[in-house]
JSON list of C-alpha atoms in Angstrom, two decimals:
[
{"chain": "W", "resi": 1, "resn": "UNK", "atom": "CA", "xyz": [10.83, 24.53, 17.15]},
{"chain": "W", "resi": 2, "resn": "UNK", "atom": "CA", "xyz": [9.40, 24.70, 13.75]},
{"chain": "W", "resi": 3, "resn": "UNK", "atom": "CA", "xyz": [6.65, 22.06, 13.68]},
{"chain": "W", "resi": 4, "resn": "UNK", "atom": "CA", "xyz": [5.26, 20.21, 10.86]},
{"chain": "W", "resi": 5, "resn": "UNK", "atom": "CA", "xyz": [2.46, 17.68, 11.54]},
{"chain": "W", "resi": 6, "resn": "UNK", "atom": "CA", "xyz": [0.86, 15.10, 9.21]},
{"chain": "W", "resi": 7, "resn": "UNK", "atom": "CA", "xyz": [-2.87, 14.66, 10.05]},
{"chain": "W", "resi": 8, "resn": "UNK", "atom": "CA", "xyz": [-5.02, 12.25, 8.17]},
{"chain": "W", "resi": 9, "resn": "UNK", "atom": "CA", "xyz": [-8.31, 13.94, 8.06]},
{"chain": "W", "resi": 10, "resn": "UNK", "atom": "CA", "xyz": [-11.67, 13.11, 7.18]},
{"chain": "W", "resi": 11, "resn": "UNK", "atom": "CA", "xyz": [-12.15, 11.43, 3.62]},
{"chain": "W", "resi": 12, "resn": "UNK", "atom": "CA", "xyz": [-15.33, 11.93, 1.78]},
{"chain": "W", "resi": 13, "resn": "UNK", "atom": "CA", "xyz": [-16.97, 10.24, -0.99]},
{"chain": "W", "resi": 14, "resn": "UNK", "atom": "CA", "xyz": [-19.96, 11.67, -2.60]},
{"chain": "W", "resi": 15, "resn": "UNK", "atom": "CA", "xyz": [-22.28, 10.59, -5.32]},
{"chain": "W", "resi": 16, "resn": "UNK", "atom": "CA", "xyz": [-21.44, 11.92, -8.58]},
{"chain": "W", "resi": 17, "resn": "UNK", "atom": "CA", "xyz": [-23.67, 11.59, -11.84]},
{"chain": "W", "resi": 18, "resn": "UNK", "atom": "CA", "xyz": [-21.09, 9.57, -13.72]},
{"chain": "W", "resi": 19, "resn": "UNK", "atom": "CA", "xyz": [-22.46, 6.63, -15.51]},
{"chain": "W", "resi": 20, "resn": "UNK", "atom": "CA", "xyz": [-23.00, 3.28, -13.57]},
{"chain": "W", "resi": 21, "resn": "UNK", "atom": "CA", "xyz": [-20.00, 2.49, -11.42]},
{"chain": "W", "resi": 22, "resn": "UNK", "atom": "CA", "xyz": [-19.22, 3.98, -7.95]},
{"chain": "W", "resi": 23, "resn": "UNK", "atom": "CA", "xyz": [-16.50, 5.44, -5.89]},
{"chain": "W", "resi": 24, "resn": "UNK", "atom": "CA", "xyz": [-15.44, 3.38, -2.96]},
{"chain": "W", "resi": 25, "resn": "UNK", "atom": "CA", "xyz": [-13.09, 3.64, -0.09]},
{"chain": "W", "resi": 26, "resn": "UNK", "atom": "CA", "xyz": [-9.79, 1.42, 0.22]},
{"chain": "W", "resi": 27, "resn": "UNK", "atom": "CA", "xyz": [-11.92, -1.05, 2.21]},
{"chain": "W", "resi": 28, "resn": "UNK", "atom": "CA", "xyz": [-14.80, -0.75, -0.39]},
{"chain": "W", "resi": 29, "resn": "UNK", "atom": "CA", "xyz": [-15.76, -4.50, -0.58]},
{"chain": "W", "resi": 30, "resn": "UNK", "atom": "CA", "xyz": [-15.41, -5.85, -4.18]},
{"chain": "W", "resi": 31, "resn": "UNK", "atom": "CA", "xyz": [-14.97, -2.54, -5.92]},
{"chain": "W", "resi": 32, "resn": "UNK", "atom": "CA", "xyz": [-12.02, -2.73, -8.50]},
{"chain": "W", "resi": 33, "resn": "UNK", "atom": "CA", "xyz": [-10.75, 0.68, -8.40]},
{"chain": "W", "resi": 34, "resn": "UNK", "atom": "CA", "xyz": [-10.11, 3.36, -5.83]},
{"chain": "W", "resi": 35, "resn": "UNK", "atom": "CA", "xyz": [-9.24, 7.11, -5.32]},
{"chain": "W", "resi": 36, "resn": "UNK", "atom": "CA", "xyz": [-7.76, 8.64, -2.11]},
{"chain": "W", "resi": 37, "resn": "UNK", "atom": "CA", "xyz": [-7.02, 12.13, -0.87]},
{"chain": "W", "resi": 38, "resn": "UNK", "atom": "CA", "xyz": [-4.81, 13.21, 1.98]},
{"chain": "W", "resi": 39, "resn": "UNK", "atom": "CA", "xyz": [-4.00, 16.35, 3.75]},
{"chain": "W", "resi": 40, "resn": "UNK", "atom": "CA", "xyz": [-2.03, 17.17, 7.03]},
{"chain": "W", "resi": 41, "resn": "UNK", "atom": "CA", "xyz": [-2.52, 19.99, 9.29]},
{"chain": "W", "resi": 42, "resn": "UNK", "atom": "CA", "xyz": [-0.58, 21.09, 12.51]},
{"chain": "W", "resi": 43, "resn": "UNK", "atom": "CA", "xyz": [-1.24, 19.12, 15.53]},
{"chain": "W", "resi": 44, "resn": "UNK", "atom": "CA", "xyz": [0.91, 17.83, 18.28]},
{"chain": "W", "resi": 45, "resn": "UNK", "atom": "CA", "xyz": [0.75, 14.31, 17.03]},
{"chain": "W", "resi": 46, "resn": "UNK", "atom": "CA", "xyz": [-0.34, 12.86, 13.45]},
{"chain": "W", "resi": 47, "resn": "UNK", "atom": "CA", "xyz": [-3.69, 11.15, 13.42]},
{"chain": "W", "resi": 48, "resn": "UNK", "atom": "CA", "xyz": [-5.68, 9.36, 10.63]},
{"chain": "W", "resi": 49, "resn": "UNK", "atom": "CA", "xyz": [-9.23, 8.64, 10.14]},
{"chain": "W", "resi": 50, "resn": "UNK", "atom": "CA", "xyz": [-10.65, 6.30, 7.54]},
{"chain": "W", "resi": 51, "resn": "UNK", "atom": "CA", "xyz": [-13.27, 7.86, 5.39]},
{"chain": "W", "resi": 52, "resn": "UNK", "atom": "CA", "xyz": [-16.69, 6.43, 4.63]},
{"chain": "W", "resi": 53, "resn": "UNK", "atom": "CA", "xyz": [-17.34, 4.88, 1.31]},
{"chain": "W", "resi": 54, "resn": "UNK", "atom": "CA", "xyz": [-19.64, 6.33, -1.25]},
{"chain": "W", "resi": 55, "resn": "UNK", "atom": "CA", "xyz": [-20.46, 5.93, -5.01]},
{"chain": "W", "resi": 56, "resn": "UNK", "atom": "CA", "xyz": [-20.02, 8.05, -8.05]},
{"chain": "W", "resi": 57, "resn": "UNK", "atom": "CA", "xyz": [-17.85, 8.10, -11.17]},
{"chain": "W", "resi": 58, "resn": "UNK", "atom": "CA", "xyz": [-17.74, 6.03, -14.37]},
{"chain": "W", "resi": 59, "resn": "UNK", "atom": "CA", "xyz": [-14.42, 4.59, -13.46]},
{"chain": "W", "resi": 60, "resn": "UNK", "atom": "CA", "xyz": [-15.70, 2.98, -10.21]},
{"chain": "W", "resi": 61, "resn": "UNK", "atom": "CA", "xyz": [-13.30, 5.23, -8.20]},
{"chain": "W", "resi": 62, "resn": "UNK", "atom": "CA", "xyz": [-12.97, 5.40, -4.42]},
{"chain": "W", "resi": 63, "resn": "UNK", "atom": "CA", "xyz": [-12.02, 8.24, -2.26]},
{"chain": "W", "resi": 64, "resn": "UNK", "atom": "CA", "xyz": [-10.44, 7.82, 1.17]},
{"chain": "W", "resi": 65, "resn": "UNK", "atom": "CA", "xyz": [-8.66, 10.11, 3.41]},
{"chain": "W", "resi": 66, "resn": "UNK", "atom": "CA", "xyz": [-7.36, 13.72, 3.16]},
{"chain": "W", "resi": 67, "resn": "UNK", "atom": "CA", "xyz": [-3.96, 14.88, 4.45]},
{"chain": "W", "resi": 68, "resn": "UNK", "atom": "CA", "xyz": [-2.05, 18.10, 4.71]},
{"chain": "W", "resi": 69, "resn": "UNK", "atom": "CA", "xyz": [1.05, 19.43, 6.52]},
{"chain": "W", "resi": 70, "resn": "UNK", "atom": "CA", "xyz": [1.51, 22.90, 7.73]},
{"chain": "W", "resi": 71, "resn": "UNK", "atom": "CA", "xyz": [4.38, 23.80, 10.23]},
{"chain": "W", "resi": 72, "resn": "UNK", "atom": "CA", "xyz": [3.56, 25.78, 13.35]},
{"chain": "W", "resi": 73, "resn": "UNK", "atom": "CA", "xyz": [5.44, 29.13, 13.89]},
{"chain": "W", "resi": 74, "resn": "UNK", "atom": "CA", "xyz": [9.14, 28.62, 14.95]},
{"chain": "W", "resi": 75, "resn": "UNK", "atom": "CA", "xyz": [10.26, 28.66, 18.47]},
{"chain": "W", "resi": 76, "resn": "UNK", "atom": "CA", "xyz": [13.41, 30.26, 19.62]},
{"chain": "W", "resi": 77, "resn": "UNK", "atom": "CA", "xyz": [15.56, 27.19, 19.06]},
{"chain": "W", "resi": 78, "resn": "UNK", "atom": "CA", "xyz": [16.68, 26.00, 15.68]},
{"chain": "W", "resi": 79, "resn": "UNK", "atom": "CA", "xyz": [14.63, 23.14, 14.22]},
{"chain": "W", "resi": 80, "resn": "UNK", "atom": "CA", "xyz": [15.11, 20.46, 11.50]},
{"chain": "W", "resi": 81, "resn": "UNK", "atom": "CA", "xyz": [13.29, 20.78, 8.20]},
{"chain": "W", "resi": 82, "resn": "UNK", "atom": "CA", "xyz": [10.39, 18.32, 9.32]},
{"chain": "W", "resi": 83, "resn": "UNK", "atom": "CA", "xyz": [10.50, 18.14, 13.02]},
{"chain": "W", "resi": 84, "resn": "UNK", "atom": "CA", "xyz": [6.97, 16.78, 13.36]},
{"chain": "W", "resi": 85, "resn": "UNK", "atom": "CA", "xyz": [7.67, 13.77, 11.10]},
{"chain": "W", "resi": 86, "resn": "UNK", "atom": "CA", "xyz": [9.50, 10.75, 12.88]},
{"chain": "W", "resi": 87, "resn": "UNK", "atom": "CA", "xyz": [12.93, 10.53, 11.35]},
{"chain": "W", "resi": 88, "resn": "UNK", "atom": "CA", "xyz": [12.55, 11.68, 7.85]},
{"chain": "W", "resi": 89, "resn": "UNK", "atom": "CA", "xyz": [14.94, 11.10, 5.38]},
{"chain": "W", "resi": 90, "resn": "UNK", "atom": "CA", "xyz": [12.95, 8.75, 3.32]},
{"chain": "W", "resi": 91, "resn": "UNK", "atom": "CA", "xyz": [16.20, 6.81, 2.39]},
{"chain": "W", "resi": 92, "resn": "UNK", "atom": "CA", "xyz": [16.91, 5.97, 5.98]},
{"chain": "W", "resi": 93, "resn": "UNK", "atom": "CA", "xyz": [16.21, 2.34, 6.49]},
{"chain": "W", "resi": 94, "resn": "UNK", "atom": "CA", "xyz": [13.32, 2.00, 4.05]},
{"chain": "W", "resi": 95, "resn": "UNK", "atom": "CA", "xyz": [11.10, -1.03, 4.18]},
{"chain": "W", "resi": 96, "resn": "UNK", "atom": "CA", "xyz": [12.11, -3.66, 1.76]},
{"chain": "W", "resi": 97, "resn": "UNK", "atom": "CA", "xyz": [10.85, -2.41, -1.57]},
{"chain": "W", "resi": 98, "resn": "UNK", "atom": "CA", "xyz": [8.23, -4.77, -3.44]},
{"chain": "W", "resi": 99, "resn": "UNK", "atom": "CA", "xyz": [9.22, -6.07, -6.74]},
{"chain": "W", "resi": 100, "resn": "UNK", "atom": "CA", "xyz": [9.25, -3.37, -9.49]},
{"chain": "W", "resi": 101, "resn": "UNK", "atom": "CA", "xyz": [6.12, -2.94, -11.42]},
{"chain": "W", "resi": 102, "resn": "UNK", "atom": "CA", "xyz": [5.93, -2.87, -15.12]},
{"chain": "W", "resi": 103, "resn": "UNK", "atom": "CA", "xyz": [4.34, 0.61, -14.76]},
{"chain": "W", "resi": 104, "resn": "UNK", "atom": "CA", "xyz": [3.28, 3.32, -16.99]},
{"chain": "W", "resi": 105, "resn": "UNK", "atom": "CA", "xyz": [5.82, 6.18, -16.27]},
{"chain": "W", "resi": 106, "resn": "UNK", "atom": "CA", "xyz": [4.82, 8.97, -13.89]},
{"chain": "W", "resi": 107, "resn": "UNK", "atom": "CA", "xyz": [2.04, 11.01, -15.47]},
{"chain": "W", "resi": 108, "resn": "UNK", "atom": "CA", "xyz": [3.06, 12.13, -18.87]},
{"chain": "W", "resi": 109, "resn": "UNK", "atom": "CA", "xyz": [3.49, 15.86, -19.73]},
{"chain": "W", "resi": 110, "resn": "UNK", "atom": "CA", "xyz": [0.19, 15.58, -21.47]},
{"chain": "W", "resi": 111, "resn": "UNK", "atom": "CA", "xyz": [-1.53, 14.19, -18.49]},
{"chain": "W", "resi": 112, "resn": "UNK", "atom": "CA", "xyz": [0.06, 16.70, -16.15]},
{"chain": "W", "resi": 113, "resn": "UNK", "atom": "CA", "xyz": [-1.14, 19.68, -18.28]},
{"chain": "W", "resi": 114, "resn": "UNK", "atom": "CA", "xyz": [-4.53, 18.15, -18.76]},
{"chain": "W", "resi": 115, "resn": "UNK", "atom": "CA", "xyz": [-5.00, 17.91, -14.90]},
{"chain": "W", "resi": 116, "resn": "UNK", "atom": "CA", "xyz": [-3.37, 21.23, -14.41]},
{"chain": "W", "resi": 117, "resn": "UNK", "atom": "CA", "xyz": [-5.88, 22.91, -16.75]},
{"chain": "W", "resi": 118, "resn": "UNK", "atom": "CA", "xyz": [-8.86, 21.18, -15.13]},
{"chain": "W", "resi": 119, "resn": "UNK", "atom": "CA", "xyz": [-7.41, 22.14, -11.60]},
{"chain": "W", "resi": 120, "resn": "UNK", "atom": "CA", "xyz": [-7.03, 25.77, -12.44]},
{"chain": "W", "resi": 121, "resn": "UNK", "atom": "CA", "xyz": [-10.62, 25.85, -13.88]},
{"chain": "W", "resi": 122, "resn": "UNK", "atom": "CA", "xyz": [-11.89, 24.59, -10.73]},
{"chain": "W", "resi": 123, "resn": "UNK", "atom": "CA", "xyz": [-9.64, 27.01, -8.60]},
{"chain": "W", "resi": 124, "resn": "UNK", "atom": "CA", "xyz": [-10.84, 29.90, -10.67]},
{"chain": "W", "resi": 125, "resn": "UNK", "atom": "CA", "xyz": [-14.55, 28.99, -9.90]},
{"chain": "W", "resi": 126, "resn": "UNK", "atom": "CA", "xyz": [-13.55, 28.86, -6.23]},
{"chain": "W", "resi": 127, "resn": "UNK", "atom": "CA", "xyz": [-12.12, 32.26, -6.44]},
{"chain": "W", "resi": 128, "resn": "UNK", "atom": "CA", "xyz": [-8.32, 31.24, -5.69]},
{"chain": "W", "resi": 129, "resn": "UNK", "atom": "CA", "xyz": [-5.20, 31.68, -7.66]},
{"chain": "W", "resi": 130, "resn": "UNK", "atom": "CA", "xyz": [-3.99, 29.20, -10.34]},
{"chain": "W", "resi": 131, "resn": "UNK", "atom": "CA", "xyz": [-1.16, 26.63, -9.36]},
{"chain": "W", "resi": 132, "resn": "UNK", "atom": "CA", "xyz": [1.68, 25.54, -11.56]},
{"chain": "W", "resi": 133, "resn": "UNK", "atom": "CA", "xyz": [3.45, 22.13, -12.25]},
{"chain": "W", "resi": 134, "resn": "UNK", "atom": "CA", "xyz": [6.53, 21.78, -9.92]},
{"chain": "W", "resi": 135, "resn": "UNK", "atom": "CA", "xyz": [9.21, 19.12, -10.73]},
{"chain": "W", "resi": 136, "resn": "UNK", "atom": "CA", "xyz": [9.89, 18.37, -7.15]},
{"chain": "W", "resi": 137, "resn": "UNK", "atom": "CA", "xyz": [6.25, 17.72, -6.18]},
{"chain": "W", "resi": 138, "resn": "UNK", "atom": "CA", "xyz": [5.87, 15.61, -9.30]},
{"chain": "W", "resi": 139, "resn": "UNK", "atom": "CA", "xyz": [8.91, 13.52, -8.28]},
{"chain": "W", "resi": 140, "resn": "UNK", "atom": "CA", "xyz": [7.23, 13.01, -4.77]},
{"chain": "W", "resi": 141, "resn": "UNK", "atom": "CA", "xyz": [3.95, 12.07, -6.55]},
{"chain": "W", "resi": 142, "resn": "UNK", "atom": "CA", "xyz": [5.86, 9.69, -8.68]},
{"chain": "W", "resi": 143, "resn": "UNK", "atom": "CA", "xyz": [7.34, 7.89, -5.70]},
{"chain": "W", "resi": 144, "resn": "UNK", "atom": "CA", "xyz": [3.79, 7.41, -4.19]},
{"chain": "W", "resi": 145, "resn": "UNK", "atom": "CA", "xyz": [2.35, 6.33, -7.38]},
{"chain": "W", "resi": 146, "resn": "UNK", "atom": "CA", "xyz": [4.88, 3.67, -7.89]},
{"chain": "W", "resi": 147, "resn": "UNK", "atom": "CA", "xyz": [4.51, 2.64, -4.29]},
{"chain": "W", "resi": 148, "resn": "UNK", "atom": "CA", "xyz": [0.87, 2.14, -4.65]},
{"chain": "W", "resi": 149, "resn": "UNK", "atom": "CA", "xyz": [1.31, 0.31, -7.93]},
{"chain": "W", "resi": 150, "resn": "UNK", "atom": "CA", "xyz": [4.02, -1.96, -6.41]},
{"chain": "W", "resi": 151, "resn": "UNK", "atom": "CA", "xyz": [1.80, -2.93, -3.47]},
{"chain": "W", "resi": 152, "resn": "UNK", "atom": "CA", "xyz": [-1.43, -2.74, -5.38]},
{"chain": "W", "resi": 153, "resn": "UNK", "atom": "CA", "xyz": [-2.88, -0.55, -2.63]},
{"chain": "W", "resi": 154, "resn": "UNK", "atom": "CA", "xyz": [-4.32, 2.87, -2.79]},
{"chain": "W", "resi": 155, "resn": "UNK", "atom": "CA", "xyz": [-2.48, 4.64, 0.20]},
{"chain": "W", "resi": 156, "resn": "UNK", "atom": "CA", "xyz": [-0.73, 7.82, 1.58]},
{"chain": "W", "resi": 157, "resn": "UNK", "atom": "CA", "xyz": [1.60, 5.40, 3.48]},
{"chain": "W", "resi": 158, "resn": "UNK", "atom": "CA", "xyz": [4.99, 4.37, 2.39]},
{"chain": "W", "resi": 159, "resn": "UNK", "atom": "CA", "xyz": [8.54, 5.94, 2.02]},
{"chain": "W", "resi": 160, "resn": "UNK", "atom": "CA", "xyz": [8.18, 7.86, 5.39]},
{"chain": "W", "resi": 161, "resn": "UNK", "atom": "CA", "xyz": [4.85, 9.44, 4.67]},
{"chain": "W", "resi": 162, "resn": "UNK", "atom": "CA", "xyz": [3.78, 12.61, 2.69]},
{"chain": "W", "resi": 163, "resn": "UNK", "atom": "CA", "xyz": [6.04, 15.12, 4.56]},
{"chain": "W", "resi": 164, "resn": "UNK", "atom": "CA", "xyz": [9.17, 13.02, 4.28]},
{"chain": "W", "resi": 165, "resn": "UNK", "atom": "CA", "xyz": [8.47, 12.24, 0.49]},
{"chain": "W", "resi": 166, "resn": "UNK", "atom": "CA", "xyz": [8.11, 15.94, -0.20]},
{"chain": "W", "resi": 167, "resn": "UNK", "atom": "CA", "xyz": [11.08, 16.88, 1.78]},
{"chain": "W", "resi": 168, "resn": "UNK", "atom": "CA", "xyz": [13.33, 14.13, 0.12]},
{"chain": "W", "resi": 169, "resn": "UNK", "atom": "CA", "xyz": [12.25, 15.59, -3.24]},
{"chain": "W", "resi": 170, "resn": "UNK", "atom": "CA", "xyz": [13.94, 18.80, -2.25]},
{"chain": "W", "resi": 171, "resn": "UNK", "atom": "CA", "xyz": [10.65, 20.86, -1.88]},
{"chain": "W", "resi": 172, "resn": "UNK", "atom": "CA", "xyz": [10.82, 23.09, 1.23]},
{"chain": "W", "resi": 173, "resn": "UNK", "atom": "CA", "xyz": [7.37, 23.58, 2.19]},
{"chain": "W", "resi": 174, "resn": "UNK", "atom": "CA", "xyz": [5.14, 25.47, 4.46]},
{"chain": "W", "resi": 175, "resn": "UNK", "atom": "CA", "xyz": [2.00, 23.54, 3.40]},
{"chain": "W", "resi": 176, "resn": "UNK", "atom": "CA", "xyz": [1.62, 20.40, 1.46]},
{"chain": "W", "resi": 177, "resn": "UNK", "atom": "CA", "xyz": [-1.34, 18.12, 0.64]},
{"chain": "W", "resi": 178, "resn": "UNK", "atom": "CA", "xyz": [-1.88, 14.93, -1.35]},
{"chain": "W", "resi": 179, "resn": "UNK", "atom": "CA", "xyz": [-4.69, 13.21, -3.34]},
{"chain": "W", "resi": 180, "resn": "UNK", "atom": "CA", "xyz": [-4.37, 9.54, -4.52]},
{"chain": "W", "resi": 181, "resn": "UNK", "atom": "CA", "xyz": [-6.53, 7.51, -6.60]},
{"chain": "W", "resi": 182, "resn": "UNK", "atom": "CA", "xyz": [-6.82, 4.09, -8.33]},
{"chain": "W", "resi": 183, "resn": "UNK", "atom": "CA", "xyz": [-8.63, 2.79, -11.41]},
{"chain": "W", "resi": 184, "resn": "UNK", "atom": "CA", "xyz": [-9.26, 5.90, -13.38]},
{"chain": "W", "resi": 185, "resn": "UNK", "atom": "CA", "xyz": [-8.10, 5.50, -16.99]},
{"chain": "W", "resi": 186, "resn": "UNK", "atom": "CA", "xyz": [-7.36, 9.02, -17.81]},
{"chain": "W", "resi": 187, "resn": "UNK", "atom": "CA", "xyz": [-6.46, 12.59, -16.32]},
{"chain": "W", "resi": 188, "resn": "UNK", "atom": "CA", "xyz": [-10.27, 13.78, -16.84]},
{"chain": "W", "resi": 189, "resn": "UNK", "atom": "CA", "xyz": [-11.55, 10.85, -15.05]},
{"chain": "W", "resi": 190, "resn": "UNK", "atom": "CA", "xyz": [-9.29, 11.11, -12.00]},
{"chain": "W", "resi": 191, "resn": "UNK", "atom": "CA", "xyz": [-9.87, 14.81, -11.70]},
{"chain": "W", "resi": 192, "resn": "UNK", "atom": "CA", "xyz": [-13.70, 14.27, -11.71]},
{"chain": "W", "resi": 193, "resn": "UNK", "atom": "CA", "xyz": [-13.36, 11.64, -8.94]},
{"chain": "W", "resi": 194, "resn": "UNK", "atom": "CA", "xyz": [-11.33, 14.02, -6.74]},
{"chain": "W", "resi": 195, "resn": "UNK", "atom": "CA", "xyz": [-13.59, 17.06, -7.47]},
{"chain": "W", "resi": 196, "resn": "UNK", "atom": "CA", "xyz": [-16.68, 15.01, -6.45]},
{"chain": "W", "resi": 197, "resn": "UNK", "atom": "CA", "xyz": [-15.33, 14.25, -3.09]},
{"chain": "W", "resi": 198, "resn": "UNK", "atom": "CA", "xyz": [-15.43, 17.24, -0.69]},
{"chain": "W", "resi": 199, "resn": "UNK", "atom": "CA", "xyz": [-12.15, 16.23, 1.14]},
{"chain": "W", "resi": 200, "resn": "UNK", "atom": "CA", "xyz": [-10.25, 15.77, -1.98]},
{"chain": "W", "resi": 201, "resn": "UNK", "atom": "CA", "xyz": [-11.69, 19.00, -3.62]},
{"chain": "W", "resi": 202, "resn": "UNK", "atom": "CA", "xyz": [-10.52, 20.96, -0.61]},
{"chain": "W", "resi": 203, "resn": "UNK", "atom": "CA", "xyz": [-6.92, 20.07, -1.51]},
{"chain": "W", "resi": 204, "resn": "UNK", "atom": "CA", "xyz": [-7.64, 21.23, -5.01]},
{"chain": "W", "resi": 205, "resn": "UNK", "atom": "CA", "xyz": [-9.05, 24.58, -4.09]},
{"chain": "W", "resi": 206, "resn": "UNK", "atom": "CA", "xyz": [-6.66, 25.23, -1.05]},
{"chain": "W", "resi": 207, "resn": "UNK", "atom": "CA", "xyz": [-5.88, 28.96, -1.36]},
{"chain": "W", "resi": 208, "resn": "UNK", "atom": "CA", "xyz": [-2.50, 28.32, 0.16]},
{"chain": "W", "resi": 209, "resn": "UNK", "atom": "CA", "xyz": [-1.28, 26.07, -2.69]},
{"chain": "W", "resi": 210, "resn": "UNK", "atom": "CA", "xyz": [1.05, 27.51, -5.33]},
{"chain": "W", "resi": 211, "resn": "UNK", "atom": "CA", "xyz": [2.36, 24.39, -6.91]},
{"chain": "W", "resi": 212, "resn": "UNK", "atom": "CA", "xyz": [1.15, 21.01, -8.09]},
{"chain": "W", "resi": 213, "resn": "UNK", "atom": "CA", "xyz": [2.77, 17.54, -9.03]},
{"chain": "W", "resi": 214, "resn": "UNK", "atom": "CA", "xyz": [1.15, 14.58, -10.75]},
{"chain": "W", "resi": 215, "resn": "UNK", "atom": "CA", "xyz": [2.11, 11.01, -11.32]},
{"chain": "W", "resi": 216, "resn": "UNK", "atom": "CA", "xyz": [0.63, 7.65, -12.33]},
{"chain": "W", "resi": 217, "resn": "UNK", "atom": "CA", "xyz": [1.91, 4.15, -12.42]},
{"chain": "W", "resi": 218, "resn": "UNK", "atom": "CA", "xyz": [0.36, 0.72, -13.43]},
{"chain": "W", "resi": 219, "resn": "UNK", "atom": "CA", "xyz": [0.29, -2.24, -11.15]},
{"chain": "W", "resi": 220, "resn": "UNK", "atom": "CA", "xyz": [0.72, -5.82, -12.03]},
{"chain": "W", "resi": 221, "resn": "UNK", "atom": "CA", "xyz": [-3.12, -6.12, -11.94]},
{"chain": "W", "resi": 222, "resn": "UNK", "atom": "CA", "xyz": [-3.42, -3.44, -14.79]},
{"chain": "W", "resi": 223, "resn": "UNK", "atom": "CA", "xyz": [-4.76, -0.86, -12.38]},
{"chain": "W", "resi": 224, "resn": "UNK", "atom": "CA", "xyz": [-3.65, 2.75, -12.70]},
{"chain": "W", "resi": 225, "resn": "UNK", "atom": "CA", "xyz": [-2.57, 4.34, -9.42]},
{"chain": "W", "resi": 226, "resn": "UNK", "atom": "CA", "xyz": [-2.50, 8.14, -9.27]},
{"chain": "W", "resi": 227, "resn": "UNK", "atom": "CA", "xyz": [-0.84, 10.70, -6.86]},
{"chain": "W", "resi": 228, "resn": "UNK", "atom": "CA", "xyz": [-1.36, 14.42, -6.94]},
{"chain": "W", "resi": 229, "resn": "UNK", "atom": "CA", "xyz": [0.55, 16.77, -4.66]},
{"chain": "W", "resi": 230, "resn": "UNK", "atom": "CA", "xyz": [-0.17, 20.30, -3.82]},
{"chain": "W", "resi": 231, "resn": "UNK", "atom": "CA", "xyz": [2.22, 22.53, -2.05]},
{"chain": "W", "resi": 232, "resn": "UNK", "atom": "CA", "xyz": [3.41, 25.95, -0.95]},
{"chain": "W", "resi": 233, "resn": "UNK", "atom": "CA", "xyz": [7.14, 26.83, -0.49]},
{"chain": "W", "resi": 234, "resn": "UNK", "atom": "CA", "xyz": [8.15, 28.76, 2.65]}
]
């Protein structure tokens, strides 16, 4: 069977020389903003580990877990698209949706291109090929950004998880990873927060990735929530 597993890995927050505020984890006390990265890697069962909190970034951003998903080599028997993820489709019996938010649309084309340019500069410095904006991954990112804004929570959870969201958006992947964040006011700030965390930066410079999606939404508390998804099609 072709297996795809979602593993929440280690999150990292590192000190960055950005003004006065700090990057904190989701459970980071009274910090007003947050950033989170996720990746899933193949295992027999998903796991997640909360990351330590740290400080850095002028937007008082926080960075949490990292997740990736990479299927194992197929067995002889035919397998569903996302065998390792419990009952994906996202649309099947979803949890009651919170009230819609008066949110900024998914990241604008300008924001997407700004982050894409910064991402590819970072990838070039790491010696890996550039990625391109993918509409399906941006759709998956928009679902997560809106979910975070609706729940006022920086998270990788919701709508079946990362693998289910990407599959529901029509992206057939061999690898996928996600970064999320909250509180940064623009594309440059959120990119800086991610790059300053080793776990999030690992998604950005993942050599396997060929595509990227980006979205943002504003919660009722005025906080901007971000989601960035990287992937590679099979």
